[in-house]
């Protein structure tokens, strides 16, 4: 297995949910972390807790991945010893709204496209060349089962996650002559604040999404991210689709 100890792991959207769980998992295994989030107060708290528990080196940045210039500045200005990023977890993003296309909010669409797609592109475009220079690296993108098939009321979210899938595939092709690995993780239902954000703070509606079934936890996804990263460097997990046992697809779910 590839040793994760002392590896430098860059995680976007690290203040909560899957990003935070990934940060914990890598820290537990001795990695050094570069953590970004829009909400710096939350992130500093998370970083403080992780540091206390695992005594690992952590850099934190207030970063909205939609801000193309700020993404570049953060990467350009990383301290020299932190520029050799081993693993990039493109986790920032998520869903906003769940309505018929003809009733969809264009503001929600803009934000989904900008964070899930453009944010991932900005980070990867700035970090992948550093990885190539260092002759090592792993890009792990947070896709979704939404990227494998559309579902009603999800056209734009499904569209952006389909973009994540195909961008992952294209990047894998363009770096095939380098040691860079590219993995697209495609989770189904994971109980985080994903649905609360999607439904603009409507917790009751969000809770209904996970009613009557045992959803995945953020830690389940972090385990898979970690597993993909810790395999020997000649082993590339291209794609992982993972759902709760009682979910067969975005639309086929068994509830008790
Ligand atoms: C999260 C999974 O099914 O809510 O990306 O789109 S789903």
PDB file of C-alpha atoms and ligand atoms in Angstrom:
ATOM      1  CA  UNK A   1       0.000   0.000   0.000  1.00  0.00           C
ATOM      2  CA  UNK A   2       1.022   3.596  -0.613  1.00  0.00           C
ATOM      3  CA  UNK A   3       2.025   5.320   2.627  1.00  0.00           C
ATOM      4  CA  UNK A   4      -0.119   8.363   3.375  1.00  0.00           C
ATOM      5  CA  UNK A   5       2.083   9.557   6.246  1.00  0.00           C
ATOM      6  CA  UNK A   6       3.521  13.027   5.462  1.00  0.00           C
ATOM      7  CA  UNK A   7       1.684  13.224   2.127  1.00  0.00           C
ATOM      8  CA  UNK A   8       0.224  16.639   1.362  1.00  0.00           C
ATOM      9  CA  UNK A   9      -3.530  16.504   0.843  1.00  0.00           C
ATOM     10  CA  UNK A  10      -5.497  19.489  -0.472  1.00  0.00           C
ATOM     11  CA  UNK A  11      -9.232  19.344   0.285  1.00  0.00           C
ATOM     12  CA  UNK A  12     -11.838  21.857  -0.872  1.00  0.00           C
ATOM     13  CA  UNK A  13     -15.102  22.242   1.021  1.00  0.00           C
ATOM     14  CA  UNK A  14     -13.368  20.868   4.113  1.00  0.00           C
ATOM     15  CA  UNK A  15     -15.463  22.668   6.745  1.00  0.00           C
ATOM     16  CA  UNK A  16     -18.189  20.030   6.962  1.00  0.00           C
ATOM     17  CA  UNK A  17     -19.605  16.786   5.581  1.00  0.00           C
ATOM     18  CA  UNK A  18     -17.522  14.638   3.260  1.00  0.00           C
ATOM     19  CA  UNK A  19     -14.676  17.172   3.047  1.00  0.00           C
ATOM     20  CA  UNK A  20     -14.314  17.310   6.805  1.00  0.00           C
ATOM     21  CA  UNK A  21     -14.504  13.508   7.092  1.00  0.00           C
ATOM     22  CA  UNK A  22     -11.743  13.191   4.462  1.00  0.00           C
ATOM     23  CA  UNK A  23      -9.596  15.665   6.392  1.00  0.00           C
ATOM     24  CA  UNK A  24     -10.017  13.568   9.553  1.00  0.00           C
ATOM     25  CA  UNK A  25      -9.256  10.311   7.794  1.00  0.00           C
ATOM     26  CA  UNK A  26      -6.069  11.583   6.159  1.00  0.00           C
ATOM     27  CA  UNK A  27      -4.948  13.312   9.383  1.00  0.00           C
ATOM     28  CA  UNK A  28      -5.505  10.097  11.337  1.00  0.00           C
ATOM     29  CA  UNK A  29      -3.070   8.466   8.948  1.00  0.00           C
ATOM     30  CA  UNK A  30      -0.398  11.133   9.278  1.00  0.00           C
ATOM     31  CA  UNK A  31      -1.025  13.299   6.192  1.00  0.00           C
ATOM     32  CA  UNK A  32      -0.400  17.035   6.104  1.00  0.00           C
ATOM     33  CA  UNK A  33      -3.493  19.012   5.158  1.00  0.00           C
ATOM     34  CA  UNK A  34      -4.319  22.085   3.120  1.00  0.00           C
ATOM     35  CA  UNK A  35      -7.962  22.781   3.895  1.00  0.00           C
ATOM     36  CA  UNK A  36     -10.228  25.288   2.155  1.00  0.00           C
ATOM     37  CA  UNK A  37     -13.738  26.458   2.800  1.00  0.00           C
ATOM     38  CA  UNK A  38     -15.901  29.469   2.159  1.00  0.00           C
ATOM     39  CA  UNK A  39     -16.623  29.612   5.887  1.00  0.00           C
ATOM     40  CA  UNK A  40     -13.242  30.256   7.508  1.00  0.00           C
ATOM     41  CA  UNK A  41     -14.545  30.336  11.101  1.00  0.00           C
ATOM     42  CA  UNK A  42     -16.014  26.857  10.744  1.00  0.00           C
ATOM     43  CA  UNK A  43     -12.855  25.640   9.010  1.00  0.00           C
ATOM     44  CA  UNK A  44     -10.516  26.977  11.689  1.00  0.00           C
ATOM     45  CA  UNK A  45     -12.604  25.179  14.312  1.00  0.00           C
ATOM     46  CA  UNK A  46     -12.441  21.913  12.314  1.00  0.00           C
ATOM     47  CA  UNK A  47      -8.691  22.308  11.774  1.00  0.00           C
ATOM     48  CA  UNK A  48      -8.181  23.006  15.491  1.00  0.00           C
ATOM     49  CA  UNK A  49     -10.068  19.847  16.454  1.00  0.00           C
ATOM     50  CA  UNK A  50      -8.152  17.720  13.950  1.00  0.00           C
ATOM     51  CA  UNK A  51      -4.827  19.175  15.027  1.00  0.00           C
ATOM     52  CA  UNK A  52      -5.591  18.520  18.683  1.00  0.00           C
ATOM     53  CA  UNK A  53      -6.538  14.924  17.943  1.00  0.00           C
ATOM     54  CA  UNK A  54      -3.804  13.982  15.469  1.00  0.00           C
ATOM     55  CA  UNK A  55      -1.129  16.678  15.896  1.00  0.00           C
ATOM     56  CA  UNK A  56      -0.797  17.083  12.137  1.00  0.00           C
ATOM     57  CA  UNK A  57       0.334  20.149  10.159  1.00  0.00           C
ATOM     58  CA  UNK A  58      -2.608  22.004   8.645  1.00  0.00           C
ATOM     59  CA  UNK A  59      -2.903  25.115   6.475  1.00  0.00           C
ATOM     60  CA  UNK A  60      -6.333  26.708   6.239  1.00  0.00           C
ATOM     61  CA  UNK A  61      -7.628  29.088   3.593  1.00  0.00           C
ATOM     62  CA  UNK A  62     -10.836  31.009   3.223  1.00  0.00           C
ATOM     63  CA  UNK A  63     -11.609  30.105  -0.363  1.00  0.00           C
ATOM     64  CA  UNK A  64     -14.643  30.206  -2.576  1.00  0.00           C
ATOM     65  CA  UNK A  65     -13.608  27.885  -5.398  1.00  0.00           C
ATOM     66  CA  UNK A  66     -15.736  29.961  -7.783  1.00  0.00           C
ATOM     67  CA  UNK A  67     -13.225  32.782  -7.390  1.00  0.00           C
ATOM     68  CA  UNK A  68     -10.793  32.014 -10.197  1.00  0.00           C
ATOM     69  CA  UNK A  69      -8.201  34.627  -9.190  1.00  0.00           C
ATOM     70  CA  UNK A  70      -8.251  33.701  -5.515  1.00  0.00           C
ATOM     71  CA  UNK A  71      -7.789  30.006  -6.360  1.00  0.00           C
ATOM     72  CA  UNK A  72      -4.691  30.906  -8.380  1.00  0.00           C
ATOM     73  CA  UNK A  73      -3.335  33.190  -5.648  1.00  0.00           C
ATOM     74  CA  UNK A  74      -3.792  30.547  -2.932  1.00  0.00           C
ATOM     75  CA  UNK A  75      -1.908  27.941  -4.971  1.00  0.00           C
ATOM     76  CA  UNK A  76       0.767  30.365  -6.210  1.00  0.00           C
ATOM     77  CA  UNK A  77       1.443  31.597  -2.701  1.00  0.00           C
ATOM     78  CA  UNK A  78       1.607  28.238  -0.934  1.00  0.00           C
ATOM     79  CA  UNK A  79       4.764  27.966   1.167  1.00  0.00           C
ATOM     80  CA  UNK A  80       7.457  26.189  -0.865  1.00  0.00           C
ATOM     81  CA  UNK A  81       7.379  22.988   1.195  1.00  0.00           C
ATOM     82  CA  UNK A  82       3.620  22.745   0.695  1.00  0.00           C
ATOM     83  CA  UNK A  83       3.631  23.033  -3.084  1.00  0.00           C
ATOM     84  CA  UNK A  84       4.278  19.323  -3.588  1.00  0.00           C
ATOM     85  CA  UNK A  85       0.628  18.394  -3.299  1.00  0.00           C
ATOM     86  CA  UNK A  86       0.177  14.616  -3.441  1.00  0.00           C
ATOM     87  CA  UNK A  87      -3.598  14.390  -3.356  1.00  0.00           C
ATOM     88  CA  UNK A  88      -6.256  16.876  -4.422  1.00  0.00           C
ATOM     89  CA  UNK A  89      -9.770  16.133  -3.192  1.00  0.00           C
ATOM     90  CA  UNK A  90     -12.141  18.270  -5.251  1.00  0.00           C
ATOM     91  CA  UNK A  91     -15.018  18.108  -2.830  1.00  0.00           C
ATOM     92  CA  UNK A  92     -16.517  21.620  -2.825  1.00  0.00           C
ATOM     93  CA  UNK A  93     -19.882  21.837  -4.541  1.00  0.00           C
ATOM     94  CA  UNK A  94     -23.321  20.400  -4.031  1.00  0.00           C
ATOM     95  CA  UNK A  95     -26.907  20.778  -5.108  1.00  0.00           C
ATOM     96  CA  UNK A  96     -29.223  23.770  -4.933  1.00  0.00           C
ATOM     97  CA  UNK A  97     -32.931  23.397  -5.557  1.00  0.00           C
ATOM     98  CA  UNK A  98     -34.995  20.455  -6.752  1.00  0.00           C
ATOM     99  CA  UNK A  99     -37.649  21.685  -9.128  1.00  0.00           C
ATOM    100  CA  UNK A 100     -38.905  20.982 -12.582  1.00  0.00           C
ATOM    101  CA  UNK A 101     -36.520  22.505 -15.117  1.00  0.00           C
ATOM    102  CA  UNK A 102     -39.134  25.024 -16.231  1.00  0.00           C
ATOM    103  CA  UNK A 103     -39.423  26.304 -12.650  1.00  0.00           C
ATOM    104  CA  UNK A 104     -35.715  26.146 -11.777  1.00  0.00           C
ATOM    105  CA  UNK A 105     -33.842  29.071 -10.245  1.00  0.00           C
ATOM    106  CA  UNK A 106     -31.201  30.397 -12.619  1.00  0.00           C
ATOM    107  CA  UNK A 107     -29.254  31.707  -9.597  1.00  0.00           C
ATOM    108  CA  UNK A 108     -29.136  28.152  -8.225  1.00  0.00           C
ATOM    109  CA  UNK A 109     -27.980  26.880 -11.618  1.00  0.00           C
ATOM    110  CA  UNK A 110     -25.219  29.464 -11.839  1.00  0.00           C
ATOM    111  CA  UNK A 111     -23.969  28.572  -8.392  1.00  0.00           C
ATOM    112  CA  UNK A 112     -24.049  24.820  -9.063  1.00  0.00           C
ATOM    113  CA  UNK A 113     -22.210  25.165 -12.334  1.00  0.00           C
ATOM    114  CA  UNK A 114     -19.672  27.568 -10.869  1.00  0.00           C
ATOM    115  CA  UNK A 115     -18.849  25.558  -7.748  1.00  0.00           C
ATOM    116  CA  UNK A 116     -19.143  21.945  -8.953  1.00  0.00           C
ATOM    117  CA  UNK A 117     -17.624  22.448 -12.375  1.00  0.00           C
ATOM    118  CA  UNK A 118     -15.661  25.683 -12.628  1.00  0.00           C
ATOM    119  CA  UNK A 119     -14.314  25.451  -9.072  1.00  0.00           C
ATOM    120  CA  UNK A 120     -13.058  21.929  -9.750  1.00  0.00           C
ATOM    121  CA  UNK A 121     -11.497  23.108 -13.007  1.00  0.00           C
ATOM    122  CA  UNK A 122      -9.762  26.106 -11.422  1.00  0.00           C
ATOM    123  CA  UNK A 123      -8.239  24.036  -8.624  1.00  0.00           C
ATOM    124  CA  UNK A 124      -7.222  21.183 -10.897  1.00  0.00           C
ATOM    125  CA  UNK A 125      -5.767  23.467 -13.576  1.00  0.00           C
ATOM    126  CA  UNK A 126      -3.550  25.106 -10.953  1.00  0.00           C
ATOM    127  CA  UNK A 127      -2.562  21.964  -9.056  1.00  0.00           C
ATOM    128  CA  UNK A 128      -2.195  19.284 -11.766  1.00  0.00           C
ATOM    129  CA  UNK A 129       0.822  21.045 -13.389  1.00  0.00           C
ATOM    130  CA  UNK A 130       2.534  21.035  -9.966  1.00  0.00           C
ATOM    131  CA  UNK A 131       1.795  17.324  -9.668  1.00  0.00           C
ATOM    132  CA  UNK A 132       3.247  16.680 -13.116  1.00  0.00           C
ATOM    133  CA  UNK A 133       6.344  18.702 -12.178  1.00  0.00           C
ATOM    134  CA  UNK A 134       6.738  16.538  -9.065  1.00  0.00           C
ATOM    135  CA  UNK A 135       6.069  13.362 -10.998  1.00  0.00           C
ATOM    136  CA  UNK A 136       3.344  12.210  -8.636  1.00  0.00           C
ATOM    137  CA  UNK A 137      -0.215  13.050  -7.747  1.00  0.00           C
ATOM    138  CA  UNK A 138      -3.786  11.921  -7.401  1.00  0.00           C
ATOM    139  CA  UNK A 139      -6.896  13.939  -8.228  1.00  0.00           C
ATOM    140  CA  UNK A 140     -10.013  12.662  -6.470  1.00  0.00           C
ATOM    141  CA  UNK A 141     -13.224  14.288  -7.628  1.00  0.00           C
ATOM    142  CA  UNK A 142     -16.541  14.205  -5.806  1.00  0.00           C
ATOM    143  CA  UNK A 143     -19.012  13.180  -8.476  1.00  0.00           C
ATOM    144  CA  UNK A 144     -22.388  11.625  -7.776  1.00  0.00           C
ATOM    145  CA  UNK A 145     -24.750   8.930  -8.974  1.00  0.00           C
ATOM    146  CA  UNK A 146     -26.566  12.012 -10.288  1.00  0.00           C
ATOM    147  CA  UNK A 147     -23.772  12.178 -12.875  1.00  0.00           C
ATOM    148  CA  UNK A 148     -24.548   8.724 -14.213  1.00  0.00           C
ATOM    149  CA  UNK A 149     -28.256   9.163 -15.009  1.00  0.00           C
ATOM    150  CA  UNK A 150     -30.666  12.083 -14.810  1.00  0.00           C
ATOM    151  CA  UNK A 151     -33.578  12.088 -12.390  1.00  0.00           C
ATOM    152  CA  UNK A 152     -36.740  14.224 -12.328  1.00  0.00           C
ATOM    153  CA  UNK A 153     -36.287  17.723 -10.875  1.00  0.00           C
ATOM    154  CA  UNK A 154     -32.513  17.335 -10.976  1.00  0.00           C
ATOM    155  CA  UNK A 155     -31.564  18.230 -14.547  1.00  0.00           C
ATOM    156  CA  UNK A 156     -28.929  20.799 -13.727  1.00  0.00           C
ATOM    157  CA  UNK A 157     -27.404  19.037 -10.715  1.00  0.00           C
ATOM    158  CA  UNK A 158     -27.275  15.803 -12.747  1.00  0.00           C
ATOM    159  CA  UNK A 159     -25.743  17.797 -15.594  1.00  0.00           C
ATOM    160  CA  UNK A 160     -22.961  19.257 -13.467  1.00  0.00           C
ATOM    161  CA  UNK A 161     -22.113  15.888 -11.941  1.00  0.00           C
ATOM    162  CA  UNK A 162     -22.089  14.333 -15.436  1.00  0.00           C
ATOM    163  CA  UNK A 163     -19.595  17.072 -16.301  1.00  0.00           C
ATOM    164  CA  UNK A 164     -17.478  16.035 -13.292  1.00  0.00           C
ATOM    165  CA  UNK A 165     -17.505  12.449 -14.585  1.00  0.00           C
ATOM    166  CA  UNK A 166     -16.429  13.370 -18.100  1.00  0.00           C
ATOM    167  CA  UNK A 167     -13.880  15.959 -16.950  1.00  0.00           C
ATOM    168  CA  UNK A 168     -12.391  13.221 -14.742  1.00  0.00           C
ATOM    169  CA  UNK A 169     -12.270  10.876 -17.747  1.00  0.00           C
ATOM    170  CA  UNK A 170     -10.678  13.539 -19.951  1.00  0.00           C
ATOM    171  CA  UNK A 171      -8.101  14.509 -17.341  1.00  0.00           C
ATOM    172  CA  UNK A 172      -7.228  10.826 -16.901  1.00  0.00           C
ATOM    173  CA  UNK A 173      -6.580  10.602 -20.634  1.00  0.00           C
ATOM    174  CA  UNK A 174      -4.511  13.774 -20.803  1.00  0.00           C
ATOM    175  CA  UNK A 175      -2.291  12.657 -17.910  1.00  0.00           C
ATOM    176  CA  UNK A 176      -2.036   9.015 -18.971  1.00  0.00           C
ATOM    177  CA  UNK A 177       1.658   9.481 -19.772  1.00  0.00           C
ATOM    178  CA  UNK A 178       2.339  10.798 -16.264  1.00  0.00           C
ATOM    179  CA  UNK A 179       2.056   9.078 -12.878  1.00  0.00           C
ATOM    180  CA  UNK A 180      -1.053  11.134 -12.067  1.00  0.00           C
ATOM    181  CA  UNK A 181      -4.119   9.114 -11.037  1.00  0.00           C
ATOM    182  CA  UNK A 182      -7.670  10.398 -11.413  1.00  0.00           C
ATOM    183  CA  UNK A 183     -10.599   9.008  -9.448  1.00  0.00           C
ATOM    184  CA  UNK A 184     -14.260   9.991  -9.633  1.00  0.00           C
ATOM    185  CA  UNK A 185     -16.285   9.054  -6.551  1.00  0.00           C
ATOM    186  CA  UNK A 186     -20.028   8.785  -7.245  1.00  0.00           C
ATOM    187  CA  UNK A 187     -22.016   8.537  -4.025  1.00  0.00           C
ATOM    188  CA  UNK A 188     -25.729   8.073  -3.697  1.00  0.00           C
ATOM    189  CA  UNK A 189     -27.473   9.178  -0.504  1.00  0.00           C
ATOM    190  CA  UNK A 190     -25.046  10.468   2.087  1.00  0.00           C
ATOM    191  CA  UNK A 191     -26.604  12.052   5.145  1.00  0.00           C
ATOM    192  CA  UNK A 192     -24.776  15.345   5.594  1.00  0.00           C
ATOM    193  CA  UNK A 193     -26.095  18.886   5.294  1.00  0.00           C
ATOM    194  CA  UNK A 194     -26.281  18.243   1.504  1.00  0.00           C
ATOM    195  CA  UNK A 195     -30.093  18.210   1.433  1.00  0.00           C
ATOM    196  CA  UNK A 196     -30.474  21.091   3.907  1.00  0.00           C
ATOM    197  CA  UNK A 197     -28.364  23.204   1.544  1.00  0.00           C
ATOM    198  CA  UNK A 198     -30.229  21.850  -1.473  1.00  0.00           C
ATOM    199  CA  UNK A 199     -33.560  22.856   0.038  1.00  0.00           C
ATOM    200  CA  UNK A 200     -32.282  26.259   1.137  1.00  0.00           C
ATOM    201  CA  UNK A 201     -32.422  25.480   4.858  1.00  0.00           C
ATOM    202  CA  UNK A 202     -35.707  23.509   4.929  1.00  0.00           C
ATOM    203  CA  UNK A 203     -34.653  20.836   7.443  1.00  0.00           C
ATOM    204  CA  UNK A 204     -37.989  19.065   7.427  1.00  0.00           C
ATOM    205  CA  UNK A 205     -37.842  18.510   3.680  1.00  0.00           C
ATOM    206  CA  UNK A 206     -34.178  17.516   3.969  1.00  0.00           C
ATOM    207  CA  UNK A 207     -34.866  14.922   6.662  1.00  0.00           C
ATOM    208  CA  UNK A 208     -37.485  13.259   4.460  1.00  0.00           C
ATOM    209  CA  UNK A 209     -34.801  12.391   1.912  1.00  0.00           C
ATOM    210  CA  UNK A 210     -33.196   9.965   4.363  1.00  0.00           C
ATOM    211  CA  UNK A 211     -36.346   8.717   6.103  1.00  0.00           C
ATOM    212  CA  UNK A 212     -36.793   4.976   6.445  1.00  0.00           C
ATOM    213  CA  UNK A 213     -33.345   3.970   5.267  1.00  0.00           C
ATOM    214  CA  UNK A 214     -29.789   3.826   6.541  1.00  0.00           C
ATOM    215  CA  UNK A 215     -28.019   6.428   4.447  1.00  0.00           C
ATOM    216  CA  UNK A 216     -24.275   6.522   3.935  1.00  0.00           C
ATOM    217  CA  UNK A 217     -22.270   8.676   6.346  1.00  0.00           C
ATOM    218  CA  UNK A 218     -19.620  11.157   5.326  1.00  0.00           C
ATOM    219  CA  UNK A 219     -17.085   8.816   6.955  1.00  0.00           C
ATOM    220  CA  UNK A 220     -18.083   6.001   4.574  1.00  0.00           C
ATOM    221  CA  UNK A 221     -17.106   8.186   1.629  1.00  0.00           C
ATOM    222  CA  UNK A 222     -13.915   9.327   3.357  1.00  0.00           C
ATOM    223  CA  UNK A 223     -12.947   5.655   3.782  1.00  0.00           C
ATOM    224  CA  UNK A 224     -13.339   5.120   0.034  1.00  0.00           C
ATOM    225  CA  UNK A 225     -11.417   8.288  -0.837  1.00  0.00           C
ATOM    226  CA  UNK A 226      -8.660   7.173   1.527  1.00  0.00           C
ATOM    227  CA  UNK A 227      -8.659   3.630   0.130  1.00  0.00           C
ATOM    228  CA  UNK A 228      -8.309   4.920  -3.439  1.00  0.00           C
ATOM    229  CA  UNK A 229      -5.407   7.146  -2.407  1.00  0.00           C
ATOM    230  CA  UNK A 230      -3.601   4.484  -0.411  1.00  0.00           C
ATOM    231  CA  UNK A 231      -3.444   1.815  -3.119  1.00  0.00           C
ATOM    232  CA  UNK A 232      -0.040   1.240  -4.747  1.00  0.00           C
ATOM    233  CA  UNK A 233       0.742   4.016  -7.249  1.00  0.00           C
ATOM    234  CA  UNK A 234       0.302   1.722 -10.258  1.00  0.00           C
ATOM    235  CA  UNK A 235      -3.314   1.059  -9.225  1.00  0.00           C
ATOM    236  CA  UNK A 236      -5.843   3.623 -10.389  1.00  0.00           C
ATOM    237  CA  UNK A 237      -9.443   3.456  -9.271  1.00  0.00           C
ATOM    238  CA  UNK A 238     -11.124   5.320 -12.119  1.00  0.00           C
ATOM    239  CA  UNK A 239     -14.607   5.415 -10.695  1.00  0.00           C
ATOM    240  CA  UNK A 240     -16.474   4.289  -7.620  1.00  0.00           C
ATOM    241  CA  UNK A 241     -20.259   4.252  -7.442  1.00  0.00           C
ATOM    242  CA  UNK A 242     -21.449   3.762  -3.892  1.00  0.00           C
ATOM    243  CA  UNK A 243     -24.967   3.766  -2.475  1.00  0.00           C
ATOM    244  CA  UNK A 244     -26.643   2.677   0.742  1.00  0.00           C
ATOM    245  CA  UNK A 245     -27.630  -1.012   0.542  1.00  0.00           C
ATOM    246  CA  UNK A 246     -31.265   0.032   0.180  1.00  0.00           C
ATOM    247  CA  UNK A 247     -30.619   2.372  -2.766  1.00  0.00           C
ATOM    248  CA  UNK A 248     -30.280   0.881  -6.260  1.00  0.00           C
ATOM    249  CA  UNK A 249     -30.292   4.146  -8.230  1.00  0.00           C
ATOM    250  CA  UNK A 250     -31.202   7.784  -7.682  1.00  0.00           C
ATOM    251  CA  UNK A 251     -34.865   6.883  -8.131  1.00  0.00           C
ATOM    252  CA  UNK A 252     -35.036   3.324  -6.796  1.00  0.00           C
ATOM    253  CA  UNK A 253     -34.916   3.386  -2.998  1.00  0.00           C
ATOM    254  CA  UNK A 254     -36.361   0.953  -0.476  1.00  0.00           C
ATOM    255  CA  UNK A 255     -37.703   2.565   2.686  1.00  0.00           C
ATOM    256  CA  UNK A 256     -38.847   0.706   5.817  1.00  0.00           C
TER     257      UNK A 256
HETATM  258  C1  LIG B   1     -26.046  13.099  -4.130  1.00  0.00           C
HETATM  259  C2  LIG B   1     -26.849  11.959  -4.582  1.00  0.00           C
HETATM  260  O1  LIG B   1     -29.081  11.137  -5.535  1.00  0.00           O
HETATM  261  O2  LIG B   1     -29.140  13.145  -4.180  1.00  0.00           O
HETATM  262  O3  LIG B   1     -25.201  13.593  -5.113  1.00  0.00           O
HETATM  263  O4  LIG B   1     -28.246  13.215  -6.388  1.00  0.00           O
HETATM  264  S1  LIG B   1     -28.386  12.404  -5.199  1.00  0.00           S
END
